[in-house]
XYZ file of C-alpha atoms in Angstrom:
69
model
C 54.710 -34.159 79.421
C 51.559 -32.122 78.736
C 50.578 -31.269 74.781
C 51.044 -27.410 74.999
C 52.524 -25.315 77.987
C 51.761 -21.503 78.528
C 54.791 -19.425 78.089
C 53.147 -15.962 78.571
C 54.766 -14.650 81.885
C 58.381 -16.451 80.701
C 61.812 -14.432 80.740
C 63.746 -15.645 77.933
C 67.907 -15.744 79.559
C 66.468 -15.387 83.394
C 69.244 -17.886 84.685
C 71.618 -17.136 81.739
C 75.510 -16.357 83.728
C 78.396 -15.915 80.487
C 80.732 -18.596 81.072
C 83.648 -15.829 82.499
C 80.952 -15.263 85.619
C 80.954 -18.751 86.450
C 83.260 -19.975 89.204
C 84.510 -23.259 87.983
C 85.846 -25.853 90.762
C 89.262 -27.223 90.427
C 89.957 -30.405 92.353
C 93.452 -31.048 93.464
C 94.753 -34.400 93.441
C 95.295 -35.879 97.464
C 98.839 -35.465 96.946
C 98.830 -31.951 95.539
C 96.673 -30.682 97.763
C 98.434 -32.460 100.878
C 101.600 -31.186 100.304
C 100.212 -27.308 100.143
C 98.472 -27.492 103.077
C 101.672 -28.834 104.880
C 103.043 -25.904 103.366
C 100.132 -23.408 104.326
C 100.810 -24.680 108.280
C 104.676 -23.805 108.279
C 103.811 -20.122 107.329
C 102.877 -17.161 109.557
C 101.159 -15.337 106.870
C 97.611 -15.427 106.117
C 97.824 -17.587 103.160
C 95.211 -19.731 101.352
C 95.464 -22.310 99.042
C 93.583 -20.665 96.478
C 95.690 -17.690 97.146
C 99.078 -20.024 96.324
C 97.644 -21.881 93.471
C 96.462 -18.832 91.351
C 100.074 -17.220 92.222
C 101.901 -20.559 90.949
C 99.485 -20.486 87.703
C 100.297 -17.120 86.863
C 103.729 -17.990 87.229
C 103.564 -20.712 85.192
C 101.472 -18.862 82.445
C 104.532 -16.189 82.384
C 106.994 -18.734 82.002
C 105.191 -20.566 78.825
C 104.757 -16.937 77.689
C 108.990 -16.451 77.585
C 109.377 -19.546 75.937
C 106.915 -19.272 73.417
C 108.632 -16.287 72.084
């Protein structure tokens, strides 16, 4: 490391992205993620698995939401 470093031209928060602008990845387990994409092949529609996993979260997070009351 050198003694002193020149900061003059720096831009303090340049790379700074708030944590709700990040896109975090989610791994599936092999299992999981083998059975939706069976799933995904049986259907017509233009589906995708991030499509079907968001839809069975928000499920899920309205279900917890009924019982919690």
């Amino acid at each position: 490391m050198k003694k002193e470093y020149d900061f003059t031209n720096a831009e303090q928060g340049k790379f700074y992205r708030p944590l709700n602008e990040l896109d975090i990845p989610i791994y599936l387990d092999d299992d999981v993620k083998t059975f939706f994409m069976q799933k995904l092949k049986n259907v017509d529609k233009d589906f995708s698995l991030n499509g079907i996993i968001n839809s069975l979260l928000k499920q899920d997070i309205e279900i917890s939401k009924k019982l919690a009351v």
